[in-house]
Coordinates of C-alpha atoms in Angstrom, one line a residue:
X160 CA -171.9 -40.3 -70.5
X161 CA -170.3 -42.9 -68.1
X162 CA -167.2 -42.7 -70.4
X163 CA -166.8 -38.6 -70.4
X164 CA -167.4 -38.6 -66.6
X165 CA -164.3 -40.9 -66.1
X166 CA -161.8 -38.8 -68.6
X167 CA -163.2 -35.9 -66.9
X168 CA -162.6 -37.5 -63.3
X169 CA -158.6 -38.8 -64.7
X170 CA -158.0 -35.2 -65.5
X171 CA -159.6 -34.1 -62.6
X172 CA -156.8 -35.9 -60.6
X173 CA -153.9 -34.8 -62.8
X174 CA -155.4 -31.3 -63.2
X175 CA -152.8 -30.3 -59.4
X176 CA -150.0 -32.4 -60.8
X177 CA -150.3 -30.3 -63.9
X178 CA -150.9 -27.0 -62.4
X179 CA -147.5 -27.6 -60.2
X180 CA -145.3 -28.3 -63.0
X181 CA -146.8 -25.7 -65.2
X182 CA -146.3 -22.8 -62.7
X183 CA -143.1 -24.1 -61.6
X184 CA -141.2 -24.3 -64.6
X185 CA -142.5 -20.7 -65.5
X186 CA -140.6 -19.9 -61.9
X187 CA -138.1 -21.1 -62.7
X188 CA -137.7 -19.9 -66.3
X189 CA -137.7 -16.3 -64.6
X190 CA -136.0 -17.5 -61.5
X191 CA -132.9 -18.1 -63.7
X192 CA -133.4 -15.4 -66.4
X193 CA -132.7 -12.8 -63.4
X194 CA -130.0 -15.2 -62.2
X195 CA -128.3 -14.6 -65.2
X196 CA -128.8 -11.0 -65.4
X197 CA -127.4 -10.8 -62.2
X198 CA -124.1 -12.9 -62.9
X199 CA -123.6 -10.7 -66.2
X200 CA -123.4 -7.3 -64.9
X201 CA -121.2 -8.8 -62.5
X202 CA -119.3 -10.2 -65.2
X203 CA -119.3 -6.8 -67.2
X204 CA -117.6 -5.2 -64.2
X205 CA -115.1 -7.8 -63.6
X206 CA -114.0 -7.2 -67.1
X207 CA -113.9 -3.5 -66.8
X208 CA -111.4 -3.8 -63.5
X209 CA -109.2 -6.4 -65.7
X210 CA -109.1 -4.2 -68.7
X211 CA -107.8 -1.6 -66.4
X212 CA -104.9 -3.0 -64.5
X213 CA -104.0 -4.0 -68.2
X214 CA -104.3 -0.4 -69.4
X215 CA -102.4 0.8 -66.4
X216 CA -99.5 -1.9 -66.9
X217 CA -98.9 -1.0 -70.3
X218 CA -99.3 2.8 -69.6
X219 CA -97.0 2.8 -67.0
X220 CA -93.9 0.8 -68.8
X221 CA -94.4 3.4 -71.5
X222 CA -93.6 5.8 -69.1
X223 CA -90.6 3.9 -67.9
X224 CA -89.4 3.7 -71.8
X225 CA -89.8 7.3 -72.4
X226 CA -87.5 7.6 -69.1
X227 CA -85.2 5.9 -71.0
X228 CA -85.0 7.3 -74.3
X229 CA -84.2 10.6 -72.7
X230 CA -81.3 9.0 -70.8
X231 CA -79.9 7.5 -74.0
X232 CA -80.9 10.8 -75.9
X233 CA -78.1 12.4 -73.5
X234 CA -75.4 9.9 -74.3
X235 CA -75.8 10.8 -77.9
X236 CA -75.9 14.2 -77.3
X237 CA -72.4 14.4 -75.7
X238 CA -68.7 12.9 -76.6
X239 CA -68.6 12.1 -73.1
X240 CA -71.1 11.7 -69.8
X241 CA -69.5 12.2 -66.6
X242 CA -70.5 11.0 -63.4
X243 CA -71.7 14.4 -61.9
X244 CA -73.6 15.2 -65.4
X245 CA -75.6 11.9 -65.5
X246 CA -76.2 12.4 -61.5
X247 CA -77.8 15.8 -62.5
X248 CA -79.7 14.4 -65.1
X249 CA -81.4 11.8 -63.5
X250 CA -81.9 13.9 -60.3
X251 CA -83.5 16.8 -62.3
X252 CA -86.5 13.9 -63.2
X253 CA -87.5 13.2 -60.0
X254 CA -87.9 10.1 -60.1
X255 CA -89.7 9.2 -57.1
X256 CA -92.3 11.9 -57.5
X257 CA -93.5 11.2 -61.2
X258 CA -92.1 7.8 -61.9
X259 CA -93.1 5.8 -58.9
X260 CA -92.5 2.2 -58.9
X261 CA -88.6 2.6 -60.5
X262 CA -85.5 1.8 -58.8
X263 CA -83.5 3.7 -60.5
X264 CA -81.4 4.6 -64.1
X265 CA -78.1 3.8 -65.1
X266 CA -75.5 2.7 -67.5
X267 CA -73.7 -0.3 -68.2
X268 CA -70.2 0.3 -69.8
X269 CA -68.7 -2.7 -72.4
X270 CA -65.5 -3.2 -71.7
X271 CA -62.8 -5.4 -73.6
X272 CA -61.1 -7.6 -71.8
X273 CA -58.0 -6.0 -73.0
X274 CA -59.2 -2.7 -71.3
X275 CA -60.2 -4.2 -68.1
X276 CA -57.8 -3.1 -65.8
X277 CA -57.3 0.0 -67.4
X278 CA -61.2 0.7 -66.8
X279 CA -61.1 -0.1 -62.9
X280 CA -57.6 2.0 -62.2
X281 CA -59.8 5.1 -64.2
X282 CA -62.9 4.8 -61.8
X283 CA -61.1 3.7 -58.2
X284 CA -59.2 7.4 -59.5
X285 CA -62.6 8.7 -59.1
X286 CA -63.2 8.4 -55.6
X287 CA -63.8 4.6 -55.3
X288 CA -60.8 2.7 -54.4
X289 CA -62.8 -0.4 -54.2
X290 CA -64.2 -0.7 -57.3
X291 CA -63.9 -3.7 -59.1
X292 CA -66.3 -5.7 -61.8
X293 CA -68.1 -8.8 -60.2
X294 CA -68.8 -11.4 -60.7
X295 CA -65.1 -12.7 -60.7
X296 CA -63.2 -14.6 -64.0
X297 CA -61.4 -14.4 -66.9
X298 CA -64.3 -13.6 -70.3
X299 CA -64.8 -11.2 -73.2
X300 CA -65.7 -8.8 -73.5
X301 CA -67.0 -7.9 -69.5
X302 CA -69.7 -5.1 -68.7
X303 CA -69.7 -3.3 -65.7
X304 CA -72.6 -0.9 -64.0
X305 CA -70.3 2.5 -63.7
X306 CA -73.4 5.0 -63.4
X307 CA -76.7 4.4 -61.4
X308 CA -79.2 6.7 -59.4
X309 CA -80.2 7.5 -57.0
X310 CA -77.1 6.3 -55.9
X311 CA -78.3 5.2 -52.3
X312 CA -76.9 1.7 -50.2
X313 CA -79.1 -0.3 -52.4
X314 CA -78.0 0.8 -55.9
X315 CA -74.5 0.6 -54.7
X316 CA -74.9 -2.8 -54.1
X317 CA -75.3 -3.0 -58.1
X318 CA -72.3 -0.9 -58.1
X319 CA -69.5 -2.9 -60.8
X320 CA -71.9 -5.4 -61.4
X321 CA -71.2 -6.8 -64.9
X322 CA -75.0 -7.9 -65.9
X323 CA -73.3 -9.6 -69.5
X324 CA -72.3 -12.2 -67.5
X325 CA -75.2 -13.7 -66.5
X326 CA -77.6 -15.6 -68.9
X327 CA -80.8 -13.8 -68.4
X328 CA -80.0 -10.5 -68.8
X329 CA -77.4 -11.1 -71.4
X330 CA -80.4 -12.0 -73.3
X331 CA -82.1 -9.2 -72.9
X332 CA -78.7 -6.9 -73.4
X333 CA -78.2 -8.5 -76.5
X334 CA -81.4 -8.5 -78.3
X335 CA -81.6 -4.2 -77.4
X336 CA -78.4 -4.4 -78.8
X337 CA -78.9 -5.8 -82.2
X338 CA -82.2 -4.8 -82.4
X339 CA -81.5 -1.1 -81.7
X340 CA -84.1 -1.0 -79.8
X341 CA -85.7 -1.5 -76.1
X342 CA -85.7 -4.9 -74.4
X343 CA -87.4 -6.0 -71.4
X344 CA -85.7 -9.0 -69.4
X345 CA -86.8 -12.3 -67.9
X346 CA -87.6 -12.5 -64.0
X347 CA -84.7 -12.3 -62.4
X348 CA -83.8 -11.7 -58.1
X349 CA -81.8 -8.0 -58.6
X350 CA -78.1 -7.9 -56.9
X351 CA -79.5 -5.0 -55.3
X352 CA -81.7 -7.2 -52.8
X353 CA -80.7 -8.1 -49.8
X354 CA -82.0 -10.6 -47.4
X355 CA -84.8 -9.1 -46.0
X356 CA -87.9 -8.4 -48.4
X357 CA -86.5 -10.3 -51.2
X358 CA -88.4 -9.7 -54.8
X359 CA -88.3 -10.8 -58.0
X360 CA -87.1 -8.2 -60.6
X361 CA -86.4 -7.5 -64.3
X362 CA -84.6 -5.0 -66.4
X363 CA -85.5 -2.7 -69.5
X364 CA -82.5 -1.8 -71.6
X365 CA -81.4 0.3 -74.3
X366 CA -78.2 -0.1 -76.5
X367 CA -75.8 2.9 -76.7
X368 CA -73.8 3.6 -79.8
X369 CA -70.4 5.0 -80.5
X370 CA -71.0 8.7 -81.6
X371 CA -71.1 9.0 -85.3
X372 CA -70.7 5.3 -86.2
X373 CA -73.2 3.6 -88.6
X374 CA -75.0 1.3 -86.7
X375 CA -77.7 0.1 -90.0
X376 CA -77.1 -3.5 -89.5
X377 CA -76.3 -6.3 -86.9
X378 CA -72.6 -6.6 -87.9
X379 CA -72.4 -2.7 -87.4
X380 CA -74.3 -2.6 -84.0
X381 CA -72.6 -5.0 -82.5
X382 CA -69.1 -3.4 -83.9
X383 CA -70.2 0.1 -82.1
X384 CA -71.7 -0.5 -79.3
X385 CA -70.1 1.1 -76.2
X386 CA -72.9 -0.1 -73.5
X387 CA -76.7 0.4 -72.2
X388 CA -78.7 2.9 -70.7
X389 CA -80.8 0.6 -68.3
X390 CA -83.9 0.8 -65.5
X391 CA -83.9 -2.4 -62.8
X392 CA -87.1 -2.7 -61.2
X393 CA -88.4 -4.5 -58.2
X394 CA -91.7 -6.3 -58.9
X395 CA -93.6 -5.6 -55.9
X396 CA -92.6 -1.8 -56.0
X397 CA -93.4 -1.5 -59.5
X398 CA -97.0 -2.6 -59.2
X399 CA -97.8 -1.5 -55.6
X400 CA -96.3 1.9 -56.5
X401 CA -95.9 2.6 -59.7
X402 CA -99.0 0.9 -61.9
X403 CA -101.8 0.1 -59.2
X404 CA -100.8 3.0 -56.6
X405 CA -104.1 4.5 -54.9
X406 CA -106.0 2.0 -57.2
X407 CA -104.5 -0.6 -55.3
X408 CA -106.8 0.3 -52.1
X409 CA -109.6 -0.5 -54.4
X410 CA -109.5 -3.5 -55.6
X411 CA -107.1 -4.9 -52.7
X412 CA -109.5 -7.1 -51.4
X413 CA -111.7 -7.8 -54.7
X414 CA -109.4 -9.0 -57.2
X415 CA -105.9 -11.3 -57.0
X416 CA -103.4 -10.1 -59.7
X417 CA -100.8 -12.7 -60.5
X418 CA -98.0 -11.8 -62.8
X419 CA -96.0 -14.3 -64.9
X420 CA -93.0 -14.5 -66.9
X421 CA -93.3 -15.9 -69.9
X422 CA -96.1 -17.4 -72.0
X423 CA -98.0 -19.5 -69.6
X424 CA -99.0 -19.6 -65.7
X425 CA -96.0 -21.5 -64.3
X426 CA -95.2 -21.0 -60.3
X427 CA -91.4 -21.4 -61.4
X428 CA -92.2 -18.0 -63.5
X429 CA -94.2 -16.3 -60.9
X430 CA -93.1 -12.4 -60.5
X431 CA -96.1 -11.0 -58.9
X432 CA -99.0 -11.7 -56.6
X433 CA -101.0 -9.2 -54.8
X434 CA -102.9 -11.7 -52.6
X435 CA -99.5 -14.1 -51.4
X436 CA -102.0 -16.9 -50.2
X437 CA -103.8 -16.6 -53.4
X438 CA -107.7 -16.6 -53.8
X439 CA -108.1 -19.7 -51.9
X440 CA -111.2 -22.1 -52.9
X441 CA -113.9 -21.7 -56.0
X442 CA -113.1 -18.7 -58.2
X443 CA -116.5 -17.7 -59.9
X444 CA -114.4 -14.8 -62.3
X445 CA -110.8 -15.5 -63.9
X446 CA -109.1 -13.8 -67.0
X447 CA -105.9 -15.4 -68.1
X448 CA -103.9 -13.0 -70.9
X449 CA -100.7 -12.7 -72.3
X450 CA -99.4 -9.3 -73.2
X451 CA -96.4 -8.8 -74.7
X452 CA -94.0 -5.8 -73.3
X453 CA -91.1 -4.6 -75.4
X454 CA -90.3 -8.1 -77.0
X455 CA -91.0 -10.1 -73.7
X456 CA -94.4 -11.9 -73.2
X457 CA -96.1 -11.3 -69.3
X458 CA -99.1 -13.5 -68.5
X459 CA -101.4 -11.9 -65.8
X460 CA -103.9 -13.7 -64.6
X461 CA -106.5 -12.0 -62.6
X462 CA -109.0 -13.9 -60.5
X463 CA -111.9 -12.7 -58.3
X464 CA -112.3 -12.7 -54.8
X465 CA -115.1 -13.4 -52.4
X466 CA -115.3 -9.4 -51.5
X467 CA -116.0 -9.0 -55.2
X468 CA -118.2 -11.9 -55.6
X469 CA -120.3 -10.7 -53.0
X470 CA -121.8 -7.4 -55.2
X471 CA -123.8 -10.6 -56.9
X472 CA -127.3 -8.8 -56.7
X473 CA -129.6 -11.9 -56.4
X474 CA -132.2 -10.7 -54.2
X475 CA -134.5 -9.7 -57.3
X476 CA -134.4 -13.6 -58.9
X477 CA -134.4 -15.0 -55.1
X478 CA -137.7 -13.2 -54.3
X479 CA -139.1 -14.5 -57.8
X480 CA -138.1 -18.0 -56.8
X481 CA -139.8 -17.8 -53.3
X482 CA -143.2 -16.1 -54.4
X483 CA -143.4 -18.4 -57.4
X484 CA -142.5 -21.4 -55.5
X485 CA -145.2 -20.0 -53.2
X486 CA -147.9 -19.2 -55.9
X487 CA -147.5 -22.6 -57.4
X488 CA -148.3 -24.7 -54.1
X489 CA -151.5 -22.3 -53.4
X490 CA -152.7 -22.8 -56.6
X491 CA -151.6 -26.6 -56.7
X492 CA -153.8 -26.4 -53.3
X493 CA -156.7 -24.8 -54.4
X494 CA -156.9 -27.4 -57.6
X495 CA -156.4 -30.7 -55.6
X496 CA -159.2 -29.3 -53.3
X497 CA -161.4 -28.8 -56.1
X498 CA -160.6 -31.9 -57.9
X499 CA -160.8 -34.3 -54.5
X500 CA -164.8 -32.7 -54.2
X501 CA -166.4 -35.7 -56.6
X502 CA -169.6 -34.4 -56.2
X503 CA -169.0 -30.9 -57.5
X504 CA -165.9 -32.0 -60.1
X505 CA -167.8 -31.6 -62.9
X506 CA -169.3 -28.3 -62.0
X507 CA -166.1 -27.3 -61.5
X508 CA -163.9 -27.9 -64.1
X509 CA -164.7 -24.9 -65.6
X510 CA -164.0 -23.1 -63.0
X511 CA -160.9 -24.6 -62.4
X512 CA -160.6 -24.1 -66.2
X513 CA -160.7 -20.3 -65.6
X514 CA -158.5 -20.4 -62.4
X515 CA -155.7 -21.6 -65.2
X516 CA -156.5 -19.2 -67.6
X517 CA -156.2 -16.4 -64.5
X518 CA -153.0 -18.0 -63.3
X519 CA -151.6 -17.8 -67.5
X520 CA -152.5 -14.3 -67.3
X521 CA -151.2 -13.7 -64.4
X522 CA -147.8 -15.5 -65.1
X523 CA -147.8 -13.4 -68.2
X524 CA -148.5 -10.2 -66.2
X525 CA -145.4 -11.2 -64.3
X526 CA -142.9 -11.7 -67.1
X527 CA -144.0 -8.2 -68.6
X528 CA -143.3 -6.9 -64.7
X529 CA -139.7 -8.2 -65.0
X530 CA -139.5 -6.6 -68.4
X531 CA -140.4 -2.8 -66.7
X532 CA -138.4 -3.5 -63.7
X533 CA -135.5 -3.9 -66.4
X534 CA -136.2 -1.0 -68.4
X535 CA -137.8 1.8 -65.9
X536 CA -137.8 4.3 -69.1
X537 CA -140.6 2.6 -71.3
X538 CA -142.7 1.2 -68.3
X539 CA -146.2 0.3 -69.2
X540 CA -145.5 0.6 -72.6
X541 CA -146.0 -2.9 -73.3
X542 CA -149.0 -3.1 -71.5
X543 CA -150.7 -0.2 -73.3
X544 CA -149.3 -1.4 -76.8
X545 CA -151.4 -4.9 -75.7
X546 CA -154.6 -3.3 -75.0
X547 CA -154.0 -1.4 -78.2
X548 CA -152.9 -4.7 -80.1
X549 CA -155.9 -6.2 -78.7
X550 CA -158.5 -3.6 -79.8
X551 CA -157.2 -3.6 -83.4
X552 CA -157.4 -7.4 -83.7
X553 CA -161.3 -7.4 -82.8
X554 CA -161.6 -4.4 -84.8
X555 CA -160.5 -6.6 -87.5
X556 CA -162.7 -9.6 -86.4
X557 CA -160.2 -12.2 -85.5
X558 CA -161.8 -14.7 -84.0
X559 CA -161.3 -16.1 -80.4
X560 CA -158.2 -18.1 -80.4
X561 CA -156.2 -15.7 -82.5
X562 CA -157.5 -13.0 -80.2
X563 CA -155.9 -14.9 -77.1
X564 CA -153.0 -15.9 -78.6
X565 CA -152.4 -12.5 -79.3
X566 CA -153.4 -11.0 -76.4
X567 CA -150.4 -12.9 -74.5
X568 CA -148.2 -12.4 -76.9
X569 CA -148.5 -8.9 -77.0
X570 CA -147.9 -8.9 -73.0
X571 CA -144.8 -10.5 -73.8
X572 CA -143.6 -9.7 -77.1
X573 CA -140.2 -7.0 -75.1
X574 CA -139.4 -9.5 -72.5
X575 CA -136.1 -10.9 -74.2
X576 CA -135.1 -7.0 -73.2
X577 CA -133.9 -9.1 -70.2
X578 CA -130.8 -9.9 -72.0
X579 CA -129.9 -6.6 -72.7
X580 CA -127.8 -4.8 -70.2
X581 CA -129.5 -2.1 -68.1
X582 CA -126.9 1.2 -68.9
X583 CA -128.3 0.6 -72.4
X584 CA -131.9 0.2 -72.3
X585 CA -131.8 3.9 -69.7
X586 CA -129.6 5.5 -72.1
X587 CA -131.3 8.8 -72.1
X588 CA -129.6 9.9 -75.1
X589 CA -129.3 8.0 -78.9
X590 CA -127.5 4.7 -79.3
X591 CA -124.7 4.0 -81.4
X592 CA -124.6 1.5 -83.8
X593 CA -123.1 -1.2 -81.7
X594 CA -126.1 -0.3 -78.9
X595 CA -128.8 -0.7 -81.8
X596 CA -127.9 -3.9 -82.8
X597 CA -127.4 -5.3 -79.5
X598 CA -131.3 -3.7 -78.8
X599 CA -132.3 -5.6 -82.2
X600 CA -131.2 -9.0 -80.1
X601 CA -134.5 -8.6 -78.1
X602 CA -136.8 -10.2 -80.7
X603 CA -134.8 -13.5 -81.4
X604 CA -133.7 -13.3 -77.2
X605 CA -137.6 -13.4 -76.7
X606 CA -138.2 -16.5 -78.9
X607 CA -135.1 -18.1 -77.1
X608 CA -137.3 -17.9 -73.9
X609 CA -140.7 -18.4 -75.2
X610 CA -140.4 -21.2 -77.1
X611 CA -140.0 -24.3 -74.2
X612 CA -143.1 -23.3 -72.9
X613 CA -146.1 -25.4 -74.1
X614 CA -148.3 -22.6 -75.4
X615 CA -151.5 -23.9 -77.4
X616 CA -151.0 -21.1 -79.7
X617 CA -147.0 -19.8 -81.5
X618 CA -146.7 -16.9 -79.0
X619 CA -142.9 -17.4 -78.9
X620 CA -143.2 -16.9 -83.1
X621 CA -145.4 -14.2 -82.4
X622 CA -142.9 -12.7 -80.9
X623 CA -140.2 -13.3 -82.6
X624 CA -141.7 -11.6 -85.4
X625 CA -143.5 -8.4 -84.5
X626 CA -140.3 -6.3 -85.7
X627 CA -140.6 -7.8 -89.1
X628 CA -141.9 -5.7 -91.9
X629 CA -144.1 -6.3 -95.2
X630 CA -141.0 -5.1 -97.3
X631 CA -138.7 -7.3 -95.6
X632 CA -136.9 -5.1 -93.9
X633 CA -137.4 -5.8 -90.7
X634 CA -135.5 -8.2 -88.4
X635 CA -134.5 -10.8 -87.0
X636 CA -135.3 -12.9 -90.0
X637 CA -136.5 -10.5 -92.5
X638 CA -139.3 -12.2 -93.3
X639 CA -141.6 -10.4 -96.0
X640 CA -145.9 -9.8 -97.0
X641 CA -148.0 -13.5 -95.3
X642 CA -144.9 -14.8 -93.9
X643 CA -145.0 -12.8 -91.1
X644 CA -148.1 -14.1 -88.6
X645 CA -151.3 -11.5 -88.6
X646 CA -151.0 -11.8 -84.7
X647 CA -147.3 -10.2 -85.2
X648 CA -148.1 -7.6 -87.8
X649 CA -151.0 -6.0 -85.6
X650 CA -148.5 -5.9 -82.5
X651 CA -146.0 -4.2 -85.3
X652 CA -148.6 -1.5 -85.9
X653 CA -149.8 -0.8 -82.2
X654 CA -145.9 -1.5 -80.9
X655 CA -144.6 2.1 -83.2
X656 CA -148.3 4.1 -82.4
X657 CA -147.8 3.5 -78.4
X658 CA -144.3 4.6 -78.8
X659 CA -144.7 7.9 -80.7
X660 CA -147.6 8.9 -78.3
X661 CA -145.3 8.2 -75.3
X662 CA -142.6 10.4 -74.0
X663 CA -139.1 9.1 -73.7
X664 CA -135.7 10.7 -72.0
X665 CA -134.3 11.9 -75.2
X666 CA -137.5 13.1 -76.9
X667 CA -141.4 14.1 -75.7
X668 CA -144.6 12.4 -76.9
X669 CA -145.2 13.0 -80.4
X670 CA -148.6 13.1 -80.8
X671 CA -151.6 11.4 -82.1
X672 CA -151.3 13.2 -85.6
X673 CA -147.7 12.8 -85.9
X674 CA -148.3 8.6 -85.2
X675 CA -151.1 8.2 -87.9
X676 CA -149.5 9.6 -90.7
X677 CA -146.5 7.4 -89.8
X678 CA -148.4 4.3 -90.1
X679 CA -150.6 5.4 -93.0
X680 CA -147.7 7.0 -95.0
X681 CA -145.7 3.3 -94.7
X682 CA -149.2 1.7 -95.2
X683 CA -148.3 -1.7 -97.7
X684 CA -145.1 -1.3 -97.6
X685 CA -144.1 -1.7 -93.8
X686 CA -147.1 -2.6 -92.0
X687 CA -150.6 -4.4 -93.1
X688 CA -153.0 -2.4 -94.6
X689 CA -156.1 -3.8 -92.7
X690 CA -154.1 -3.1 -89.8
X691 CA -153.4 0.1 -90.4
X692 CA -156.8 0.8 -91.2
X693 CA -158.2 -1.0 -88.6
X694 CA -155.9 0.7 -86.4
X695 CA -157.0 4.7 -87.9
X696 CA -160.7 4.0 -87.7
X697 CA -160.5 2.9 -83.7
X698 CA -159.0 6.7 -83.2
X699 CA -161.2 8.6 -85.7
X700 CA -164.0 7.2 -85.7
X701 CA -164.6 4.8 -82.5
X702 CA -163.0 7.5 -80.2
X703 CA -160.6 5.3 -78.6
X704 CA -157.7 6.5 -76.3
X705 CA -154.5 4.6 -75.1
X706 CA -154.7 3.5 -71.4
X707 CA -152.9 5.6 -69.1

């Protein structure tokens, strides 16, 4: 006797120690499972905004290449394109009004060194008795810009400028040129800037051929061309204007969108940033892609800022984390006060004993809480497929500590539901195939969670399990027949009954009747027969009804 009395007084003093772990990991088990929640959706959105500006980039230089094709469609239309008839042309697209973000459309003409002089004396004729080709010095062949509109003070700055002549673009010039095709530059700063509001630029080109000459191969393109059709942008215009425009506004203050040229992030490459200082500090959301445009890589590397990182909806894990916190030191409270009484320990450890099992429950009755605050649609479901789960099981004489084990399990068995984004678990109409499997992740999800905490009985197996079927074609493990726990195959049954006699947003209830003769017609082959039976007899003949 002296012996029990002095194990029962040691546990007596480690019974609060024990009671404050206990409830404190479970706090913070859901505590950070909300966290989580929280810092996904987030993430989702993030993603959606990056995907976007992505979408818009690449929709936008489409546009600017269609721009183009029609330009060069024009030259090789006509023996000839004069000034006033490309003027007209470019005029009648109004560029401004649908193609913001451009600075214009021209054409470079190749010229010979041979026919260099010849060229200038042809357009200073024209009206421009300045004209010459710059940069100055003796090469061959030159280029020189003879066409660009809108042909205002800061395209004529542009105005003779021979762009061959100058590594970058001759790059780009020559790879649209052998290529027969359209090429998009490197960064470069535009002889149209001056020195105010200075920008980083690039060009997209597109190779004009002599009319009628074969131009199949390399040898033949090179041999025929007569110059490029070409668009020079200014960065800052481009995206401010022309991709972001009124989206801009939006995310102006959420997101920083840093443009590079070229494969990697590299300051010496940098073409765009919408936020000049940067984020500034601890970035919580970054995507880092390269993208290539027309033969030429971009990297754009979007991060998040704090006006975006402050949507972080944490008040529903912070107000876990207080009242559990809370919870745990009352009830670590109430045990130390119980287990400091010598006199009345004894007489008190059951109570204490029950105070546990009422605090379990009650933890449990918390999780399946989170679980309907997470999916509104099929609240109380779980709760009415317990007390049905529950009712089958002594139906079937299990004996107490199967009947426990499955008792919390059942209150349990949807919580890794947690894991799957809200918009799909409120989807009033029917999921796709993507959406199922996703939903499918619940049962395994639940294990993942279950399964630290030190449960006397395999709840977290449990519920791994109750989607499993006697056929084995259930999931997540298709297990098949004994391997599948009894606790899990009565949960199966009552799980599929609750659900046909409930209504959901894309169907109503479906009745008693119709819920019987599913479970009876699949009867050995997807769920226990003594369950099934079990399950038939409590409604016919023991006149039991679902909770409401």
């Amino acid at each position: 006797m002296a012996n029990n009395n002095f194990r029962i007084g040691v546990l007596l003093k480690l019974a609060p120690l024990a009671v404050l772990v206990v409830c404190l990991l479970v706090t913070v088990l859901l505590w950070d499972i909300m966290r989580k929640s929280a810092d996904k959706e987030l993430q989702n959105e993030f993603d959606v905004q990056v995907r976007l500006v992505q979408s818009n980039i690449k929709r936008r230089l489409d546009n600017y290449r269609d721009v183009l094709r029609g330009t060069a469609g024009l030259f090789q239309a006509s023996e000839s394109v004069t000034r006033n008839e490309f003027h007209t042309y470019v005029e009648s697209m109004e560029l401004a009004q649908v193609y913001p973000g451009i600075q214009g459309v021209g054409y470079s003409l190749l010229i010979p060194a041979i026919e260099k002089m010849r060229r200038i004396e042809a357009i200073r004729k024209e009206g421009f008795p300045q004209f010459s080709i710059r940069p100055e010095g003796s090469r061959d062949p030159y280029s020189a810009i003879i066409y660009l509109e809108p042909f205002d003070w800061r395209n004529q700055r542009a105005f003779g400028y021979d762009m061959y002549a100058e590594p970058v673009r001759r790059e780009a010039m020559e790879r649209a040129r052998d290529q027969d095709t359209e090429a998009l530059s490197g960064r470069v700063v535009l002889v149209q800037e001056t020195g105010a509001d200075v920008q980083y630029g690039f060009l997209l080109y597109k190779p004009i051929y002599r009319n009628g000459s074969p131009h199949d191969s390399i040898t033949q393109r090179r041999s025929s061309l007569v110059g490029w059709v070409y668009e020079p942008f200014r960065m800052n215009e481009l995206m401010n204007q022309g991709v972001l425009g009124r989206y801009l506004e939006t995310i102006r203050d959420q997101l920083d969108i840093e443009i590079y040229d070229g494969d990697s992030v590299d300051a010496q490459h940098l073409m765009f940033d919408s936020k000049k200082n940067g984020a500034g500090g601890a970035v919580r959301f970054v995507s880092t892609s390269t993208e290539p445009y027309f033969a030429r890589n971009w990297t754009i590397r979007i991060n998040s800022l704090p006006a975006f990182e402050a949507k972080l909806n944490t008040l529903q894990a912070r107000m876990i984390l207080i009242g559990g916190i809370f919870i745990s030191l009352l009830l670590t409270l109430v045990v130390w006060l119980l287990a400091t009484t010598n006199t009345r320990a004894i007489k008190l450890a059951a109570k204490m004993s029950e105070q546990l099992e009422r605090t379990l429950d009650q933890t449990i009755g918390a999780m399946a809480t989170v679980i309907e605050i997470r999916d509104p649609y099929t609240a109380g479901h779980q709760r009415r497929a317990a007390d049905l789960a529950s009712a089958i099981a002594r139906e079937m004489g299990l004996g107490d500590g199967q009947l426990r084990a499955l008792t919390l399990a059942a209150m349990t068995y949807e919580i890794g539901k947690i894991q799957i984004p809200a918009e799909i678990l409120s989807k009033p109409g029917k999921l796709d195939e993507v959406e199922r499997n996703l939903i499918q992740v619940h049962a395994q999800a639940g294990f993942e969670i279950l399964r630290e905490i030190a449960f006397p009985w395999p709840i977290a197996k449990i519920v791994q399990q109750h989607h499993e079927r006697l056929d084995g074609s259930g999931y997540p493990q298709g297990l098949r027949g004994d391997d599948i726990l009894i606790e899990a195959r009565i949960i199966a049954v009552a799980d599929v009954v609750e659900a046909m006699l409930s209504h959901r947003p894309y169907r109503p209830a479906l009745g008693l009747d119709a819920a019987l003769a599913e479970i009876t017609g699949q009867r050995g082959v997807l769920y226990d027969p003594a369950v099934v039976d079990a399950c038939v007899r409590l409604f016919r003949e023991l006149g039991y009804r679902m909770p409401d």
